[in-house]
Structures are given as C-alpha cells and as structure tokens.
C-alpha cells in the first residue's frame, strides 16, 4: 500500500465529524491493504510509530528537501526506513539520522511529507482511532465488531489481529483465547470529578485505593512466572520480587492485574519517578532491588487454575482474588452496595480522604456487576483523583509544527522566586484550542524579547492557569522538580506576574519530590 493512500485517508478521517463516516473511510482503506500492511497502517493512522522513538527531533525535520512529484513510497518501505533511523547509534549518529530522514522525505510527495513530518514529530494525533479501527476492520472483513474487539483484547495487539483477520477472514478470530503467558490489554478507566459523581454513575460499586505505581500483569503457569507492563512489554527479569510473590500463591496458574509500588518505613509510597526508575533498571537488578524493594498490590484476577474469569462480574472476581491473594498483597477497598444510603456515601468519601492522607493518588470506583473489558476505557471503572492547578508565568514559547505551524505552541512555564525572578518548571502544548493558539501567538509576540527561529523568549508578564497530575524530580529545572501531565486551563489576564504561584507553593504540593536549591540551576 502506498503511503499516499494512508495520508489521504488520515486527512479525510480528521475532517469527518460523523463516527460512521470515519469508520467507512477506514473500512475502505483496510479493504485495499495487504495483511502485512495493517500492523503499520493502524499505528500511523493513530499518530504513533511502531518503533516508538527514533531519536529524531524537530531540528532534524524542519529543513525538508523538495518533495517528489509522484507517490511511490509504500508503507513497508517507510517502516524499514524508520527502523534504520531508529537503529543508528554511536559517533556521528545525529548526522546519519539527518541523512536518512532527508532521503526518506525526498522520496515523499508534498502531501506525504506533511503526513510524515506530523507523524514523526508527534503532531498527528487522532483521538480514539484504535477503537474506530476495530470497527473499520470488522466492516472490511465482514466480521462482528465485538468478535474483533475480543480478539484484540486477548491477542494483545490490534495490528497482529488485523493481519490475521485480513489474511484468513473472520473464522480466525475464534482461536483467540486467554492464555497464561500471553498478556492481554488492560482494562482502563474513565474519570469522575468526585466520589459522589462516581457513585451516582455506577450504582453498587467498590471504592479502591488508586496507587501511583507501575501497572503490571502477572502470569503464573506452574513454576514459570512472567510480568508485563500496561504496554505489554515483558519485564520479568527486572522484578524478581514479583516472581517470588506469584510463586507463593496457593494456585497452579493465574493471571493477575495490579500495580507495583515502593513503600517507605512509615508505609507511605515513594514518588512514582523512583518506582519507574527501578522498573526501568536492567543492569544490576540485585543492587537496584536492594536499594528500592518493590511490592506488588493486586486488584483483579483474570484467570486462575485453568478457569477464565473475564466475563464474571467484578464482585465475583474480587471474591476469587480474596481467596488466592493474601491481604497485604491486595488493594484496599470499600464496597458500597447501596449508593443511595447517606451513611454509605459518607463512608466512601472518608475512605477516599484516608487514601489521600496515606499519600496515594486517589481512588478507583468499579461497578460490582461489570465484566473485565480488557483494552477498553469503559464506563464501569471511574478514577477519582484531585487535580492540582497553579497560576504560572509564561517565560517563552516554541513555534509549532504541522497543524500548529506558524503558531506559538509549547509554553515554557515558570513559578515565582522570592527575589522576583522565575524558575522554569517545564513545558506544555496541551489543552489549547485553535482560538487559544491564535490569541496566545499574537499576545506573546507582543511580549517578545528574542526569537531564534525556534523559541520566542518573552517578558514574564502573562499568567496562565495550568492543571497537572503531580510533580517529579528533575535536574533539568532549577527548582529540582517538573510538572507531570501539565495542560493549560485558561489564561489569567486578571492576575499580574507578581501574583503567580511561588516555587515554595509548588514544592509544598509534593514534599518528597524535591527541595528548592537541591538541584543545579538550569532550564
């Protein structure tokens, strides 16, 4: 399949407002695709690279060569080119990547270049595209959407299921079953603003502590244990304590869903960043484990001793979990059988408040009658966690790319120091509407102090309200911390820069994340 066809359909899907229209466009594309094209085309449409990271930034992309006159690039040729770019290492790697990127872009037409630049640069974002792709694949192959969805859930990869479906037809879907040792996509949650809203939406439910750890799926088959992340990467060798915990369970085989966290001597969680660093450690696993022991905490069970449990309601799966996993390894929960009872609601709110006091992230609220819908962000699980906001000052902004070309997009955010200067806390380009982008571009240009063609430095006068999920340590920034998942809420033209939040206010939100002055100045 030519890349030009994918680029054309991507643009048409983005412009189409009706869900049915989007699905029809995708179905037409998949009908024309070869089976081996599907695992490449699907992530491209969603704005992802199968290689994940290829070591190419916008400085490499901004000087694209003249485009080709006619389309000739196939998606598999593009995939091989990106594989080659991702594999470049060592001395001169940047120059070699630049050469390979240039060769790829020179073979692309103007429309294909536009698509590739946004894809590689992370600007090609199509919300919920995977869910639409399932529907499109089903329509293209004459299969029932629920059967495709189930196969993806149990097969763990939409691309792999798509290849099989297009090659063999709907009958091939029947062979996808839950197998111990083969990870399944995890069930995901929507959000609720507070516990009361979650209770009203779900009815009888369980309120569980939401841990800020690493999601893990643990498979035990006799004496063999395998551990997977939420993205289905195997990390068994890095977490020997999880294997030991799984082997101690009174079962022959099981598939468990949970989190891995680290607790201090007082039972409070270490920062997420510490856990992520430990899970990512590949070299001296023993030393890493001694420095930061991890604890598994399980909240669901998908199979046990040859019995698949996915279709069982939450309450029944919880009963099995309670039977096979000891209390210290299970997530704490409070069951609310009658959300209309005022005392039960008050108890649920008290439970959520206690979870926050213990240093955890919030709560998950789960309908007691819900099956485990792997890989779906269904309405049966709701997450409730406090949203932090800060009023910060814009210190600079970066020129956008792709759809945001010509607009000032990525904001550099600063908190106020005691001496009146500002400490940068991070960047964000999220949460901005087209109207906001146009307004802030004009406003920031009026405040510009300098423009190097990439970053526009501005007078620190404009205050913006930013929501974020928490702090993490960072030696890149002068306060020693940066914001996690920051996004713009609104501009505060009613506030002066002197009224912006201080570095001390920021650090007080997460005492364990860092202290002013414990990192070298930077950023």
PDB file of C-alpha atoms in Angstrom, residues 180-361:
ATOM      1  CA  UNK A 180      -1.468 -17.809  30.599  1.00  0.00           C
ATOM      2  CA  UNK A 181       1.825 -16.320  29.485  1.00  0.00           C
ATOM      3  CA  UNK A 182       0.350 -14.167  26.718  1.00  0.00           C
ATOM      4  CA  UNK A 183      -0.530 -10.685  28.011  1.00  0.00           C
ATOM      5  CA  UNK A 184      -3.909  -9.102  27.387  1.00  0.00           C
ATOM      6  CA  UNK A 185      -4.644  -5.416  27.074  1.00  0.00           C
ATOM      7  CA  UNK A 186      -5.527  -3.971  30.491  1.00  0.00           C
ATOM      8  CA  UNK A 187      -8.956  -2.589  31.293  1.00  0.00           C
ATOM      9  CA  UNK A 188      -8.895   1.205  31.521  1.00  0.00           C
ATOM     10  CA  UNK A 189     -10.948   3.806  33.359  1.00  0.00           C
ATOM     11  CA  UNK A 190     -12.800   6.992  32.641  1.00  0.00           C
ATOM     12  CA  UNK A 191     -12.763   9.914  35.070  1.00  0.00           C
ATOM     13  CA  UNK A 192     -15.243  11.320  37.566  1.00  0.00           C
ATOM     14  CA  UNK A 193     -14.881  14.653  39.319  1.00  0.00           C
ATOM     15  CA  UNK A 194     -15.535  13.219  42.799  1.00  0.00           C
ATOM     16  CA  UNK A 195     -16.693  10.140  44.683  1.00  0.00           C
ATOM     17  CA  UNK A 196     -20.334  11.226  44.734  1.00  0.00           C
ATOM     18  CA  UNK A 197     -20.460  11.540  40.957  1.00  0.00           C
ATOM     19  CA  UNK A 198     -18.870   8.108  40.595  1.00  0.00           C
ATOM     20  CA  UNK A 199     -21.421   6.535  42.951  1.00  0.00           C
ATOM     21  CA  UNK A 200     -24.294   8.148  41.060  1.00  0.00           C
ATOM     22  CA  UNK A 201     -22.981   6.878  37.713  1.00  0.00           C
ATOM     23  CA  UNK A 202     -22.167   3.314  38.741  1.00  0.00           C
ATOM     24  CA  UNK A 203     -24.635   2.235  41.406  1.00  0.00           C
ATOM     25  CA  UNK A 204     -23.398  -0.655  43.608  1.00  0.00           C
ATOM     26  CA  UNK A 205     -19.627  -0.492  43.445  1.00  0.00           C
ATOM     27  CA  UNK A 206     -16.269  -0.993  45.090  1.00  0.00           C
ATOM     28  CA  UNK A 207     -14.122   2.009  46.008  1.00  0.00           C
ATOM     29  CA  UNK A 208     -10.435   1.097  45.846  1.00  0.00           C
ATOM     30  CA  UNK A 209      -7.237   2.984  46.591  1.00  0.00           C
ATOM     31  CA  UNK A 210      -5.569   4.188  43.396  1.00  0.00           C
ATOM     32  CA  UNK A 211      -1.842   3.623  43.639  1.00  0.00           C
ATOM     33  CA  UNK A 212       0.673   5.763  41.774  1.00  0.00           C
ATOM     34  CA  UNK A 213       2.859   2.878  40.701  1.00  0.00           C
ATOM     35  CA  UNK A 214       3.580   0.871  37.548  1.00  0.00           C
ATOM     36  CA  UNK A 215       0.704  -1.203  36.182  1.00  0.00           C
ATOM     37  CA  UNK A 216       1.711  -4.862  35.956  1.00  0.00           C
ATOM     38  CA  UNK A 217       0.087  -8.028  34.688  1.00  0.00           C
ATOM     39  CA  UNK A 218       1.493 -11.152  36.302  1.00  0.00           C
ATOM     40  CA  UNK A 219       1.137 -14.569  34.649  1.00  0.00           C
ATOM     41  CA  UNK A 220       1.966 -17.742  36.563  1.00  0.00           C
ATOM     42  CA  UNK A 221       1.954 -21.169  34.935  1.00  0.00           C
ATOM     43  CA  UNK A 222       3.264 -23.731  37.374  1.00  0.00           C
ATOM     44  CA  UNK A 223       6.790 -22.670  38.237  1.00  0.00           C
ATOM     45  CA  UNK A 224       7.028 -20.164  35.382  1.00  0.00           C
ATOM     46  CA  UNK A 225       6.181 -16.500  36.045  1.00  0.00           C
ATOM     47  CA  UNK A 226       6.074 -13.660  33.556  1.00  0.00           C
ATOM     48  CA  UNK A 227       5.466  -9.987  34.283  1.00  0.00           C
ATOM     49  CA  UNK A 228       4.228  -7.455  31.728  1.00  0.00           C
ATOM     50  CA  UNK A 229       3.661  -3.705  31.720  1.00  0.00           C
ATOM     51  CA  UNK A 230       0.444  -1.998  30.616  1.00  0.00           C
ATOM     52  CA  UNK A 231       2.010  -1.674  27.149  1.00  0.00           C
ATOM     53  CA  UNK A 232       2.619  -5.463  27.181  1.00  0.00           C
ATOM     54  CA  UNK A 233       6.412  -5.239  27.447  1.00  0.00           C
ATOM     55  CA  UNK A 234       7.883  -8.119  29.410  1.00  0.00           C
ATOM     56  CA  UNK A 235       9.869  -7.014  32.475  1.00  0.00           C
ATOM     57  CA  UNK A 236      10.085 -10.319  34.381  1.00  0.00           C
ATOM     58  CA  UNK A 237      13.846 -10.246  34.818  1.00  0.00           C
ATOM     59  CA  UNK A 238      13.797  -6.782  36.384  1.00  0.00           C
ATOM     60  CA  UNK A 239      11.331  -7.640  39.157  1.00  0.00           C
ATOM     61  CA  UNK A 240      12.343 -10.862  40.924  1.00  0.00           C
ATOM     62  CA  UNK A 241      10.210  -9.948  43.949  1.00  0.00           C
ATOM     63  CA  UNK A 242       7.070 -10.222  41.808  1.00  0.00           C
ATOM     64  CA  UNK A 243       8.022 -13.686  40.661  1.00  0.00           C
ATOM     65  CA  UNK A 244       8.591 -14.745  44.281  1.00  0.00           C
ATOM     66  CA  UNK A 245       5.218 -13.334  45.327  1.00  0.00           C
ATOM     67  CA  UNK A 246       3.398 -15.087  42.473  1.00  0.00           C
ATOM     68  CA  UNK A 247       5.070 -18.436  43.200  1.00  0.00           C
ATOM     69  CA  UNK A 248       3.963 -18.222  46.854  1.00  0.00           C
ATOM     70  CA  UNK A 249       0.268 -18.073  45.911  1.00  0.00           C
ATOM     71  CA  UNK A 250      -1.851 -21.213  46.523  1.00  0.00           C
ATOM     72  CA  UNK A 251      -2.565 -21.758  42.816  1.00  0.00           C
ATOM     73  CA  UNK A 252      -1.167 -23.685  39.896  1.00  0.00           C
ATOM     74  CA  UNK A 253      -1.810 -20.986  37.341  1.00  0.00           C
ATOM     75  CA  UNK A 254      -3.175 -17.452  37.417  1.00  0.00           C
ATOM     76  CA  UNK A 255      -3.303 -14.109  35.610  1.00  0.00           C
ATOM     77  CA  UNK A 256      -3.347 -11.124  37.976  1.00  0.00           C
ATOM     78  CA  UNK A 257      -3.739  -7.395  37.366  1.00  0.00           C
ATOM     79  CA  UNK A 258      -2.198  -4.877  39.730  1.00  0.00           C
ATOM     80  CA  UNK A 259       0.444  -2.280  40.445  1.00  0.00           C
ATOM     81  CA  UNK A 260       3.982  -2.401  41.725  1.00  0.00           C
ATOM     82  CA  UNK A 261       4.907   0.295  44.231  1.00  0.00           C
ATOM     83  CA  UNK A 262       7.605   1.103  46.776  1.00  0.00           C
ATOM     84  CA  UNK A 263       6.779   1.985  50.384  1.00  0.00           C
ATOM     85  CA  UNK A 264       8.919   3.740  52.964  1.00  0.00           C
ATOM     86  CA  UNK A 265       9.303   2.689  56.601  1.00  0.00           C
ATOM     87  CA  UNK A 266       6.095   4.526  57.504  1.00  0.00           C
ATOM     88  CA  UNK A 267       4.132   2.746  54.785  1.00  0.00           C
ATOM     89  CA  UNK A 268       3.885   5.802  52.537  1.00  0.00           C
ATOM     90  CA  UNK A 269       4.601   5.477  48.819  1.00  0.00           C
ATOM     91  CA  UNK A 270       7.837   6.596  47.259  1.00  0.00           C
ATOM     92  CA  UNK A 271       7.424   9.018  44.318  1.00  0.00           C
ATOM     93  CA  UNK A 272       6.351   7.491  41.033  1.00  0.00           C
ATOM     94  CA  UNK A 273       9.652   8.547  39.496  1.00  0.00           C
ATOM     95  CA  UNK A 274      11.578   6.313  41.916  1.00  0.00           C
ATOM     96  CA  UNK A 275       9.411   3.309  41.056  1.00  0.00           C
ATOM     97  CA  UNK A 276       9.703   3.985  37.328  1.00  0.00           C
ATOM     98  CA  UNK A 277      13.472   4.222  37.639  1.00  0.00           C
ATOM     99  CA  UNK A 278      13.646   0.916  39.489  1.00  0.00           C
ATOM    100  CA  UNK A 279      11.390  -0.856  36.981  1.00  0.00           C
ATOM    101  CA  UNK A 280      13.474   0.550  34.138  1.00  0.00           C
ATOM    102  CA  UNK A 281      16.740  -0.660  35.653  1.00  0.00           C
ATOM    103  CA  UNK A 282      18.212  -3.525  33.578  1.00  0.00           C
ATOM    104  CA  UNK A 283      21.857  -3.710  34.594  1.00  0.00           C
ATOM    105  CA  UNK A 284      22.377  -4.582  38.257  1.00  0.00           C
ATOM    106  CA  UNK A 285      18.911  -5.816  39.213  1.00  0.00           C
ATOM    107  CA  UNK A 286      20.062  -7.164  42.583  1.00  0.00           C
ATOM    108  CA  UNK A 287      21.581  -3.848  43.644  1.00  0.00           C
ATOM    109  CA  UNK A 288      18.543  -1.922  42.381  1.00  0.00           C
ATOM    110  CA  UNK A 289      16.253  -4.249  44.323  1.00  0.00           C
ATOM    111  CA  UNK A 290      18.268  -3.822  47.497  1.00  0.00           C
ATOM    112  CA  UNK A 291      18.188  -0.042  47.134  1.00  0.00           C
ATOM    113  CA  UNK A 292      14.447   0.117  46.467  1.00  0.00           C
ATOM    114  CA  UNK A 293      12.417  -3.034  47.154  1.00  0.00           C
ATOM    115  CA  UNK A 294       9.103  -3.122  45.335  1.00  0.00           C
ATOM    116  CA  UNK A 295       5.788  -4.563  46.467  1.00  0.00           C
ATOM    117  CA  UNK A 296       3.055  -5.939  44.206  1.00  0.00           C
ATOM    118  CA  UNK A 297      -0.505  -4.913  45.013  1.00  0.00           C
ATOM    119  CA  UNK A 298      -3.174  -6.790  43.044  1.00  0.00           C
ATOM    120  CA  UNK A 299      -6.687  -5.527  42.348  1.00  0.00           C
ATOM    121  CA  UNK A 300      -8.064  -8.064  39.859  1.00  0.00           C
ATOM    122  CA  UNK A 301      -7.734 -11.652  38.693  1.00  0.00           C
ATOM    123  CA  UNK A 302      -8.402 -12.667  35.092  1.00  0.00           C
ATOM    124  CA  UNK A 303      -7.809 -16.402  35.305  1.00  0.00           C
ATOM    125  CA  UNK A 304      -6.988 -18.990  37.929  1.00  0.00           C
ATOM    126  CA  UNK A 305      -6.198 -22.703  37.682  1.00  0.00           C
ATOM    127  CA  UNK A 306      -7.432 -23.028  34.112  1.00  0.00           C
ATOM    128  CA  UNK A 307     -10.628 -21.020  34.635  1.00  0.00           C
ATOM    129  CA  UNK A 308     -11.083 -17.798  32.655  1.00  0.00           C
ATOM    130  CA  UNK A 309     -12.788 -15.076  34.725  1.00  0.00           C
ATOM    131  CA  UNK A 310     -13.067 -12.155  32.295  1.00  0.00           C
ATOM    132  CA  UNK A 311     -16.832 -12.421  31.888  1.00  0.00           C
ATOM    133  CA  UNK A 312     -17.542 -12.662  35.620  1.00  0.00           C
ATOM    134  CA  UNK A 313     -18.825  -9.543  37.397  1.00  0.00           C
ATOM    135  CA  UNK A 314     -16.390  -7.526  39.489  1.00  0.00           C
ATOM    136  CA  UNK A 315     -17.854  -8.823  42.762  1.00  0.00           C
ATOM    137  CA  UNK A 316     -17.183 -12.443  41.813  1.00  0.00           C
ATOM    138  CA  UNK A 317     -13.674 -11.744  40.551  1.00  0.00           C
ATOM    139  CA  UNK A 318     -12.952  -9.914  43.806  1.00  0.00           C
ATOM    140  CA  UNK A 319     -14.124 -12.969  45.756  1.00  0.00           C
ATOM    141  CA  UNK A 320     -11.659 -15.150  43.839  1.00  0.00           C
ATOM    142  CA  UNK A 321      -8.898 -12.583  44.331  1.00  0.00           C
ATOM    143  CA  UNK A 322      -9.535 -12.520  48.074  1.00  0.00           C
ATOM    144  CA  UNK A 323      -9.269 -16.298  48.140  1.00  0.00           C
ATOM    145  CA  UNK A 324      -5.970 -16.668  46.281  1.00  0.00           C
ATOM    146  CA  UNK A 325      -4.049 -13.487  47.200  1.00  0.00           C
ATOM    147  CA  UNK A 326      -3.187 -12.632  50.828  1.00  0.00           C
ATOM    148  CA  UNK A 327      -4.390  -9.344  52.300  1.00  0.00           C
ATOM    149  CA  UNK A 328      -1.037  -7.488  52.261  1.00  0.00           C
ATOM    150  CA  UNK A 329      -0.816  -8.050  48.503  1.00  0.00           C
ATOM    151  CA  UNK A 330      -4.348  -6.862  47.742  1.00  0.00           C
ATOM    152  CA  UNK A 331      -5.534  -3.328  47.159  1.00  0.00           C
ATOM    153  CA  UNK A 332      -7.665  -1.881  49.966  1.00  0.00           C
ATOM    154  CA  UNK A 333     -11.303  -1.395  49.044  1.00  0.00           C
ATOM    155  CA  UNK A 334     -14.682  -0.432  50.469  1.00  0.00           C
ATOM    156  CA  UNK A 335     -17.819  -1.951  48.963  1.00  0.00           C
ATOM    157  CA  UNK A 336     -20.866   0.290  48.574  1.00  0.00           C
ATOM    158  CA  UNK A 337     -23.907  -1.896  47.942  1.00  0.00           C
ATOM    159  CA  UNK A 338     -26.428   0.949  48.254  1.00  0.00           C
ATOM    160  CA  UNK A 339     -25.107   4.261  46.926  1.00  0.00           C
ATOM    161  CA  UNK A 340     -28.398   5.875  47.899  1.00  0.00           C
ATOM    162  CA  UNK A 341     -27.621   5.392  51.579  1.00  0.00           C
ATOM    163  CA  UNK A 342     -26.188   8.591  53.070  1.00  0.00           C
ATOM    164  CA  UNK A 343     -24.009   6.744  55.575  1.00  0.00           C
ATOM    165  CA  UNK A 344     -22.546   4.545  52.834  1.00  0.00           C
ATOM    166  CA  UNK A 345     -21.734   7.600  50.728  1.00  0.00           C
ATOM    167  CA  UNK A 346     -20.105   9.335  53.664  1.00  0.00           C
ATOM    168  CA  UNK A 347     -18.038   6.216  54.371  1.00  0.00           C
ATOM    169  CA  UNK A 348     -16.896   6.124  50.733  1.00  0.00           C
ATOM    170  CA  UNK A 349     -15.835   9.774  50.906  1.00  0.00           C
ATOM    171  CA  UNK A 350     -13.998   9.135  54.174  1.00  0.00           C
ATOM    172  CA  UNK A 351     -12.231   6.157  52.593  1.00  0.00           C
ATOM    173  CA  UNK A 352     -11.112   8.315  49.662  1.00  0.00           C
ATOM    174  CA  UNK A 353      -9.843  11.019  52.009  1.00  0.00           C
ATOM    175  CA  UNK A 354      -7.881   8.462  54.014  1.00  0.00           C
ATOM    176  CA  UNK A 355      -6.298   7.105  50.828  1.00  0.00           C
ATOM    177  CA  UNK A 356      -5.053  10.605  50.001  1.00  0.00           C
ATOM    178  CA  UNK A 357      -3.735  11.075  53.566  1.00  0.00           C
ATOM    179  CA  UNK A 358      -1.690   7.898  53.152  1.00  0.00           C
ATOM    180  CA  UNK A 359      -0.031   9.520  50.148  1.00  0.00           C
ATOM    181  CA  UNK A 360      -1.753   7.647  47.347  1.00  0.00           C
ATOM    182  CA  UNK A 361      -3.098   9.123  44.135  1.00  0.00           C
TER     183      UNK A 361
END
